PDB file of C-alpha atoms in Angstrom:
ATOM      1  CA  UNK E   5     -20.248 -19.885  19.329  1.00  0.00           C
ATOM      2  CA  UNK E   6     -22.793 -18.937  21.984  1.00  0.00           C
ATOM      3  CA  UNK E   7     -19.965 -19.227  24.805  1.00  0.00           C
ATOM      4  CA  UNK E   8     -17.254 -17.702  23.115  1.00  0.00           C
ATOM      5  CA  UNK E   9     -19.099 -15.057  21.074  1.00  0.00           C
ATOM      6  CA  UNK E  10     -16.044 -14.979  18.737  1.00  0.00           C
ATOM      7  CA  UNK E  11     -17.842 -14.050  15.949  1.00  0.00           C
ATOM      8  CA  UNK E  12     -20.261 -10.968  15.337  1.00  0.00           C
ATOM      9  CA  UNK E  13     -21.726 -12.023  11.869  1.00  0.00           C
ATOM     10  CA  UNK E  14     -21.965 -15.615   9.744  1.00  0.00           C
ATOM     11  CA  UNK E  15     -23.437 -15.598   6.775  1.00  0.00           C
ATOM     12  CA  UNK E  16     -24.034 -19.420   6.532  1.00  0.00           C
ATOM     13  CA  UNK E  17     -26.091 -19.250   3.103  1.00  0.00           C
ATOM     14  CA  UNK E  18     -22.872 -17.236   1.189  1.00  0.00           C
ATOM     15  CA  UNK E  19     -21.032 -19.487   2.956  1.00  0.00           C
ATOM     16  CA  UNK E  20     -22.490 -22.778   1.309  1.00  0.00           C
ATOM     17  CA  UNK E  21     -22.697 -20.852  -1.776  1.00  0.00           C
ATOM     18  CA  UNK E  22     -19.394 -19.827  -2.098  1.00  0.00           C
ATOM     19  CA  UNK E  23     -18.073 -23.656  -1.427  1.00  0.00           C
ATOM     20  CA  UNK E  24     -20.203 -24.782  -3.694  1.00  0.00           C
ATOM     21  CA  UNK E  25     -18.740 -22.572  -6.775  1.00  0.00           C
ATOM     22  CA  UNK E  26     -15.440 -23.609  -5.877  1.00  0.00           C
ATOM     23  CA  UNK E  27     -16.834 -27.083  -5.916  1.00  0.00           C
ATOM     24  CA  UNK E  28     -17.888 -26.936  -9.305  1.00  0.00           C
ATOM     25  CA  UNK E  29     -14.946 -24.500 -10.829  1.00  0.00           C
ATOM     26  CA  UNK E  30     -12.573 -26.421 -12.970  1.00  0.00           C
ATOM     27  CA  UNK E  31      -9.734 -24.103 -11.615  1.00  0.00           C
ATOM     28  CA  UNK E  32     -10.279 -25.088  -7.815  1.00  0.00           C
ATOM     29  CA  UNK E  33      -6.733 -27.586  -7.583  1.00  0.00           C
ATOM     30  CA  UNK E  34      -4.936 -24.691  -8.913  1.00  0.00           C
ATOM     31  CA  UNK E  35      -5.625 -22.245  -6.130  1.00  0.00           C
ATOM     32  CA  UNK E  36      -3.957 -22.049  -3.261  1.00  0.00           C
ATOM     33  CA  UNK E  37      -6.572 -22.036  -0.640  1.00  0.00           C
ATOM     34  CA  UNK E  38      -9.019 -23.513  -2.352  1.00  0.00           C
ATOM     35  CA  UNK E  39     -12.003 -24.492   0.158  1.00  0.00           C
ATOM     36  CA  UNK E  40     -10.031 -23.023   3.640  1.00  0.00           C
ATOM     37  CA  UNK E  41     -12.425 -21.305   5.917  1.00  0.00           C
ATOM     38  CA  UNK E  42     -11.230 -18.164   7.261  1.00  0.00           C
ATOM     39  CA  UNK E  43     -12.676 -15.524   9.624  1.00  0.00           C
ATOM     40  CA  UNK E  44     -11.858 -11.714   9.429  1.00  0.00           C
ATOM     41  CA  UNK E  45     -11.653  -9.231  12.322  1.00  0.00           C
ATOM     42  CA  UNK E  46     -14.305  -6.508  11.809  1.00  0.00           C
ATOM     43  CA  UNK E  47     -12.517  -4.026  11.098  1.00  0.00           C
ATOM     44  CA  UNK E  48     -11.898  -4.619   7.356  1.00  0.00           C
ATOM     45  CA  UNK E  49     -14.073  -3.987   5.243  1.00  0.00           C
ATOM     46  CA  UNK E  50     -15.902  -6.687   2.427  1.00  0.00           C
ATOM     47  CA  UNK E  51     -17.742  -5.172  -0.262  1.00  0.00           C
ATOM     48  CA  UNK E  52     -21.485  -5.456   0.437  1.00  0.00           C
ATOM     49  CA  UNK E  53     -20.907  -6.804   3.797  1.00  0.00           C
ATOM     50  CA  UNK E  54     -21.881  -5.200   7.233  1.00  0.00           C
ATOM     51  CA  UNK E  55     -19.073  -3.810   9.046  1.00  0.00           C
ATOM     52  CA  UNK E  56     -18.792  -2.208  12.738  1.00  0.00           C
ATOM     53  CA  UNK E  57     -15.747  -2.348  14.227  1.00  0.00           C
ATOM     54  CA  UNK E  58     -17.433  -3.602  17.239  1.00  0.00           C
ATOM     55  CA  UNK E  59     -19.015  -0.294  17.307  1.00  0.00           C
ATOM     56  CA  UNK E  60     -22.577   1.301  17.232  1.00  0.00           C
ATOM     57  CA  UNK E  61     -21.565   3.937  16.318  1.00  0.00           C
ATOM     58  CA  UNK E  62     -21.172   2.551  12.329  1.00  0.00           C
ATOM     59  CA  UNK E  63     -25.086   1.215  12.797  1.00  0.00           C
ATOM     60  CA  UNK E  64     -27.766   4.366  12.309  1.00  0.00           C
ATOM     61  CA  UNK E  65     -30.325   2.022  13.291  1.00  0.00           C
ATOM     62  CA  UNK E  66     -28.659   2.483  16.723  1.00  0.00           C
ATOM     63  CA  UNK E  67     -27.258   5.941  17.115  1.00  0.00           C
ATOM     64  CA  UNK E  68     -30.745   7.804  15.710  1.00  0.00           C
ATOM     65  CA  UNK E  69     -29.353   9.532  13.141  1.00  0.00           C
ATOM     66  CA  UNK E  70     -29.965   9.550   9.787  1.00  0.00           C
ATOM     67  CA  UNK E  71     -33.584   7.098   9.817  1.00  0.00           C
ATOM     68  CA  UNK E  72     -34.409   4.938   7.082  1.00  0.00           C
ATOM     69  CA  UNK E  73     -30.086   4.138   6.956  1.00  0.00           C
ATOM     70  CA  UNK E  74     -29.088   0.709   8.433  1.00  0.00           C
ATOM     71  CA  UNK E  75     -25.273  -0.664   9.179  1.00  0.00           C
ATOM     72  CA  UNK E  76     -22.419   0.666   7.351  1.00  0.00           C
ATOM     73  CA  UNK E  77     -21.830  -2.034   4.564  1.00  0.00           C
ATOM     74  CA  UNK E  78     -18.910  -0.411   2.571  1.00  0.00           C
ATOM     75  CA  UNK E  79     -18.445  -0.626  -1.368  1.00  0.00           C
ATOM     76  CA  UNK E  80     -15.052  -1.617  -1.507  1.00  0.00           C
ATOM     77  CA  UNK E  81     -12.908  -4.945   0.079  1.00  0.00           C
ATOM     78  CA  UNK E  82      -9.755  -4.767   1.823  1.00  0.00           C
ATOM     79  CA  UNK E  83      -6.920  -5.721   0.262  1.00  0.00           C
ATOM     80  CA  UNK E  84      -5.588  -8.677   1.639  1.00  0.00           C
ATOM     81  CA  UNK E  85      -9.452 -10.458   2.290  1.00  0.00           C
ATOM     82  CA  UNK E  86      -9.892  -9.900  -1.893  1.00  0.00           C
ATOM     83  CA  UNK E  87      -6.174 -12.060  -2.438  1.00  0.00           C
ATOM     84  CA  UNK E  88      -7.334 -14.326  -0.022  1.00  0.00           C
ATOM     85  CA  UNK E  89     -10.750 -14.626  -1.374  1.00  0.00           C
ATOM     86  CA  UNK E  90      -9.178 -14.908  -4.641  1.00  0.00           C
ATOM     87  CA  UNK E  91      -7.000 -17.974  -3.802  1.00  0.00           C
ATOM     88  CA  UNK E  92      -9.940 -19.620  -3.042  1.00  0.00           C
ATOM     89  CA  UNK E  93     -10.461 -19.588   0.435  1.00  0.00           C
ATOM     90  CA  UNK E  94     -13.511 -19.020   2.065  1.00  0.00           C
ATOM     91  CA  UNK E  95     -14.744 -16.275   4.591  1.00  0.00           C
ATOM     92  CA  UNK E  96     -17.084 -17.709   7.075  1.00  0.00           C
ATOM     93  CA  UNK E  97     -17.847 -14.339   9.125  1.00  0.00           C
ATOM     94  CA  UNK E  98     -16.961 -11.525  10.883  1.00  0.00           C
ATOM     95  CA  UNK E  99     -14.891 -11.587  14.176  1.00  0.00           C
ATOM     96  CA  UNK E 100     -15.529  -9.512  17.453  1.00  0.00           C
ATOM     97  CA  UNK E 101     -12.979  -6.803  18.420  1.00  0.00           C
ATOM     98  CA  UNK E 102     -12.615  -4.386  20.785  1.00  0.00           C
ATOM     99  CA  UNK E 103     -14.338  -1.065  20.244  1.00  0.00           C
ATOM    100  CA  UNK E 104     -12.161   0.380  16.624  1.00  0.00           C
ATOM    101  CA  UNK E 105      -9.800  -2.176  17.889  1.00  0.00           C
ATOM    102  CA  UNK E 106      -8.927   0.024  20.822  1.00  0.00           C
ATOM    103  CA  UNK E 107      -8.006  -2.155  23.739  1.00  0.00           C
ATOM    104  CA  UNK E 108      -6.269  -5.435  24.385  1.00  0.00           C
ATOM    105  CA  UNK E 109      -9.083  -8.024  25.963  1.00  0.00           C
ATOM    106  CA  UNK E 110     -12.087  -8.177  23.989  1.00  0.00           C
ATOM    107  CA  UNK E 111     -14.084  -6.987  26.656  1.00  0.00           C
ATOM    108  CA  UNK E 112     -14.873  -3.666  25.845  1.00  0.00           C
ATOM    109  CA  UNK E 113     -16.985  -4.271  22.087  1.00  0.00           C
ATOM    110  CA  UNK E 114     -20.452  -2.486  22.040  1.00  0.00           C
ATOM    111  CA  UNK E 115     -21.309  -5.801  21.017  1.00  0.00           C
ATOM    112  CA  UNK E 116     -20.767  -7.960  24.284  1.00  0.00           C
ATOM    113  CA  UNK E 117     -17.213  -9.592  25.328  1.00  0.00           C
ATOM    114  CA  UNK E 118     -15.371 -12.141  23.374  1.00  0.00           C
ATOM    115  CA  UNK E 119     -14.422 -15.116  25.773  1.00  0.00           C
ATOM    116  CA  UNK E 120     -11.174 -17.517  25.662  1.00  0.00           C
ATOM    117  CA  UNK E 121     -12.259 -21.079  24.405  1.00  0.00           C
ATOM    118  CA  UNK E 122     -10.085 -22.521  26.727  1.00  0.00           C
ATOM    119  CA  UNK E 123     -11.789 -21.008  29.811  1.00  0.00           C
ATOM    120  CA  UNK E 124     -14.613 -18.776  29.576  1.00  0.00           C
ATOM    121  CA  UNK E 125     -14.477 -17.210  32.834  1.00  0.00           C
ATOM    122  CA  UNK E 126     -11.202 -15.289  31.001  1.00  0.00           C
ATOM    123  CA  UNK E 127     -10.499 -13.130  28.272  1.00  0.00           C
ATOM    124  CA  UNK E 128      -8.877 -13.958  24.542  1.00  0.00           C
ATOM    125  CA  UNK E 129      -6.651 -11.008  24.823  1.00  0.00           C
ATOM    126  CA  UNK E 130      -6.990  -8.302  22.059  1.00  0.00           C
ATOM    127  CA  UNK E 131      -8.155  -6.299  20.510  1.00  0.00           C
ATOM    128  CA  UNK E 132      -8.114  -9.408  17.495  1.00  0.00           C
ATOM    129  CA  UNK E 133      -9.770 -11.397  20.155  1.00  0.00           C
ATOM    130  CA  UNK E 134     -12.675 -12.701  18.295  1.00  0.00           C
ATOM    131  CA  UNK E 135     -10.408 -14.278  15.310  1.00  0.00           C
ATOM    132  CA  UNK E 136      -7.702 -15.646  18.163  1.00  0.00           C
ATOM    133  CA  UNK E 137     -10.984 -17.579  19.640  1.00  0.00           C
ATOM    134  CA  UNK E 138     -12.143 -18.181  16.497  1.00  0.00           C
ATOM    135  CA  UNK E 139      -9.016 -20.336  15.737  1.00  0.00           C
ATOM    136  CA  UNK E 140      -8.908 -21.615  19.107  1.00  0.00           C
ATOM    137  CA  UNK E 141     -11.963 -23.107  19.135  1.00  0.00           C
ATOM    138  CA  UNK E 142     -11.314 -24.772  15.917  1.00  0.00           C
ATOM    139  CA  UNK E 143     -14.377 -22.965  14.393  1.00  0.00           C
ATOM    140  CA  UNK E 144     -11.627 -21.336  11.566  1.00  0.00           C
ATOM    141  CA  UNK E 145      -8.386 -23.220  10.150  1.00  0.00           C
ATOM    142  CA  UNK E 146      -6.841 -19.459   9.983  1.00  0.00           C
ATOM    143  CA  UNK E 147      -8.272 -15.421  10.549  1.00  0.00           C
ATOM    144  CA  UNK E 148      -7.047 -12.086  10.017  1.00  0.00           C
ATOM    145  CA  UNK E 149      -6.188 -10.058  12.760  1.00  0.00           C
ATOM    146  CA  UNK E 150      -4.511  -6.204  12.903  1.00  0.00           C
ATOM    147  CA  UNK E 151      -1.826  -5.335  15.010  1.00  0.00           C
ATOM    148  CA  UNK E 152      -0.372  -1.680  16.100  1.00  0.00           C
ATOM    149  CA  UNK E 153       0.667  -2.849  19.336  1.00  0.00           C
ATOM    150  CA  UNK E 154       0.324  -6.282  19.739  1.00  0.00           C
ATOM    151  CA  UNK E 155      -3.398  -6.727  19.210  1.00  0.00           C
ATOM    152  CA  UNK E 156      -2.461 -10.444  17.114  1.00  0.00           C
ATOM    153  CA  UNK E 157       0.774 -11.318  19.262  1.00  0.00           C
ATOM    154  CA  UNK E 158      -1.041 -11.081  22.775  1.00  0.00           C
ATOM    155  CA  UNK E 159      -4.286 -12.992  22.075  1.00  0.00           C
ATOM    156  CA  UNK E 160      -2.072 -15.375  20.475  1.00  0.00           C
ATOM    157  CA  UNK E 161      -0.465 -16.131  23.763  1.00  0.00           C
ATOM    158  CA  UNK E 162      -4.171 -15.832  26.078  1.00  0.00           C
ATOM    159  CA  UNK E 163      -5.589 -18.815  23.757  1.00  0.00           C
ATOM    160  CA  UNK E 164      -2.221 -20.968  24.378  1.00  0.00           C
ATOM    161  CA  UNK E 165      -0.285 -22.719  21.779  1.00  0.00           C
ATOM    162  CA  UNK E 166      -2.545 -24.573  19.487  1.00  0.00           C
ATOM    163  CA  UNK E 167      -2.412 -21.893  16.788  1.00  0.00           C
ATOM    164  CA  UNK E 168       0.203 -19.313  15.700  1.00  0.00           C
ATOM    165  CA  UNK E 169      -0.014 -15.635  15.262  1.00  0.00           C
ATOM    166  CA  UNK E 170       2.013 -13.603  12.686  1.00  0.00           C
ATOM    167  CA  UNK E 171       1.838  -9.914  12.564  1.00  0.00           C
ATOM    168  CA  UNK E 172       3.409  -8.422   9.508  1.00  0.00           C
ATOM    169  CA  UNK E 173       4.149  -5.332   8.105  1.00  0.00           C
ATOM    170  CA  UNK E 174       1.485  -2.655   6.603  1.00  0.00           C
ATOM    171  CA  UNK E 175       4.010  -3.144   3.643  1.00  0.00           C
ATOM    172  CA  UNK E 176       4.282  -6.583   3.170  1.00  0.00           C
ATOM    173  CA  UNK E 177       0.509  -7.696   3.963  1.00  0.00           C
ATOM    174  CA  UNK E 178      -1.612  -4.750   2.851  1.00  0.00           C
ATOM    175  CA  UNK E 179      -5.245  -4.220   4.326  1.00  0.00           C
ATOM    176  CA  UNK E 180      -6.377  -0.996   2.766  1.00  0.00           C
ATOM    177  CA  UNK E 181      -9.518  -0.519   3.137  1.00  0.00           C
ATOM    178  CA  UNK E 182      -9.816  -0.868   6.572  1.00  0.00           C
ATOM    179  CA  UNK E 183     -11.386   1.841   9.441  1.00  0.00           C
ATOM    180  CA  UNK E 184      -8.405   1.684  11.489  1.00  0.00           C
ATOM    181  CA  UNK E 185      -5.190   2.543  11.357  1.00  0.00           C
ATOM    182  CA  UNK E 186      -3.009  -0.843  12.044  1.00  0.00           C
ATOM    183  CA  UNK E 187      -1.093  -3.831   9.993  1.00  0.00           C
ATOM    184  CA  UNK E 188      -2.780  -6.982   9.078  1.00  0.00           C
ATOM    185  CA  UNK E 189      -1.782 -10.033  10.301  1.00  0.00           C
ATOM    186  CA  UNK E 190      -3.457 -13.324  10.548  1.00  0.00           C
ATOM    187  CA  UNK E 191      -3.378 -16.692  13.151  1.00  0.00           C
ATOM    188  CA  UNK E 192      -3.981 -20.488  12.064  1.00  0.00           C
ATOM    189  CA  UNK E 193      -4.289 -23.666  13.857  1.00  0.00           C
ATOM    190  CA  UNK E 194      -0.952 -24.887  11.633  1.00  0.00           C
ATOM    191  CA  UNK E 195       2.493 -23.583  10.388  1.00  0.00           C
ATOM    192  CA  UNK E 196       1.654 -24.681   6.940  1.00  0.00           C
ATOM    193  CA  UNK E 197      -1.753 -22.929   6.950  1.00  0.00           C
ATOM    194  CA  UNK E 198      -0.126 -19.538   8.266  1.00  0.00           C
ATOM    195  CA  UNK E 199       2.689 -19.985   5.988  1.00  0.00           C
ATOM    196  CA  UNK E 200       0.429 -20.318   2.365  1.00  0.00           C
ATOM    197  CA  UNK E 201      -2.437 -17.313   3.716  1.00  0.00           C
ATOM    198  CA  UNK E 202       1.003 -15.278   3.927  1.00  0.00           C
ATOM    199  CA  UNK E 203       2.510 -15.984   0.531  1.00  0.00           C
ATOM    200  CA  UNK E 204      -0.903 -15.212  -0.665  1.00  0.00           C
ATOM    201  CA  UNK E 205      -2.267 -12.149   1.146  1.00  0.00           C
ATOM    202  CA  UNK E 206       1.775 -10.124   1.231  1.00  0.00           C
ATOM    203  CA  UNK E 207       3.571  -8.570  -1.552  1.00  0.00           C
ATOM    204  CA  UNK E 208       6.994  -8.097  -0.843  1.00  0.00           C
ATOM    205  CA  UNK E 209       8.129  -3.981  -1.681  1.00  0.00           C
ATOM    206  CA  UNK E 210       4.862  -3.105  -2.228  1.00  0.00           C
ATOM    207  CA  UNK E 211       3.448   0.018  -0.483  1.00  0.00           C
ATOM    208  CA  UNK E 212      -0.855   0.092  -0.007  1.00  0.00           C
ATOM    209  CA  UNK E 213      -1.979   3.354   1.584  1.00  0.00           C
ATOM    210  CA  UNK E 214      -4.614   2.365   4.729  1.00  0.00           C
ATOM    211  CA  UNK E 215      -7.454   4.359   5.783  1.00  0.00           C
ATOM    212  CA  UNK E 216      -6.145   7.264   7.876  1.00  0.00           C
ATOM    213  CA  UNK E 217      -2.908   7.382   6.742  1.00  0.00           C
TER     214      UNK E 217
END
């Protein structure tokens, strides 16, 4: 990832971890993602897990306020990561985004640009940049993305046609918690993989309030 920067955190050690319980659980061929690696855009939130939404601003260690206080890692998961996570797939890190998922390039993160696998001298569209090149690069079979505006449709068409992007409803895939205001939505490399991470992470008819709103 050191050309494409699509990803802002991996925790490789969880990462093993977590395959290896699914390894061992006697329930693995019953869930429907069992062992799929999946990257989530920064702005929703894991339990435990740092979160910035490509932003200093979340990090005290970086704005000066409030010493002795490090990142904000928030107490809760989002929504639609926890159905995923409880299908057994597994998250393999956090993906870069413009600034509170504010723009539509991946350029403008306090973090440092996201760049398109295909060529780096270009953009992956955004602001779910970091999980389009995530997917593109074939570093994740599938990632969440959020969409207002077309922040999963547009980097789905910078990083070409080897993967597919879906944005849904707030309504029918859920992301609360999350520190912006948007829909989730996710990409993958294959129609079958988008198709079972959507029968998974949406709930037809069902209504989940998101931060902000």
């Amino acid at each position: 990832d050191h050309d494409v920067k699509a990803f802002l955190s991996v925790d490789r050690d969880a990462v093993r971890a977590r395959a290896k319980k699914l390894g061992e659980s006697s329930e693995v061929r019953s869930l429907a993602l069992a062992g799929v690696p999946i990257a989530i855009k920064d702005n929703m939130c894991i339990a435990g897990t740092h979160t910035t939404c490509g932003s200093k601003i979340l990090d005290c260690r970086h704005s000066g306020h409030f010493p002795g206080f490090g990142s904000y890692q928030p107490p809760y998961t989002a929504t639609a990561v926890q159905r995923l996570h409880d299908a057994g797939a597994i998250v393999i890190g956090k993906t870069n985004l413009d600034e509170f998922a504010m723009g539509s390039s991946t350029e403008n993160s306090a973090f440092g640009p996201t760049r398109n696998p295909w060529d780096t001298t270009r953009a992956p569209g955004g602001s779910s940049g970091g999980s389009a090149a995530a997917v593109a690069a074939g570093m994740s079979a599938t990632a969440l993305g959020s969409d207002t505006g077309g922040s999963i449709r547009q980097p789905a068409s910078f990083c070409g046609d080897r993967w597919k992007g879906l944005s849904q409803s707030a309504s029918s895939a859920p992301g609360s918690p999350r520190l912006s205001i948007r829909s989730a939505g996710l990409r993958s490399t294959k129609i079958a993989t988008t198709g079972n991470v959507r029968k998974v992470s949406a709930t037809a008819r069902q209504s989940t309030s998101s931060a902000g709103n």
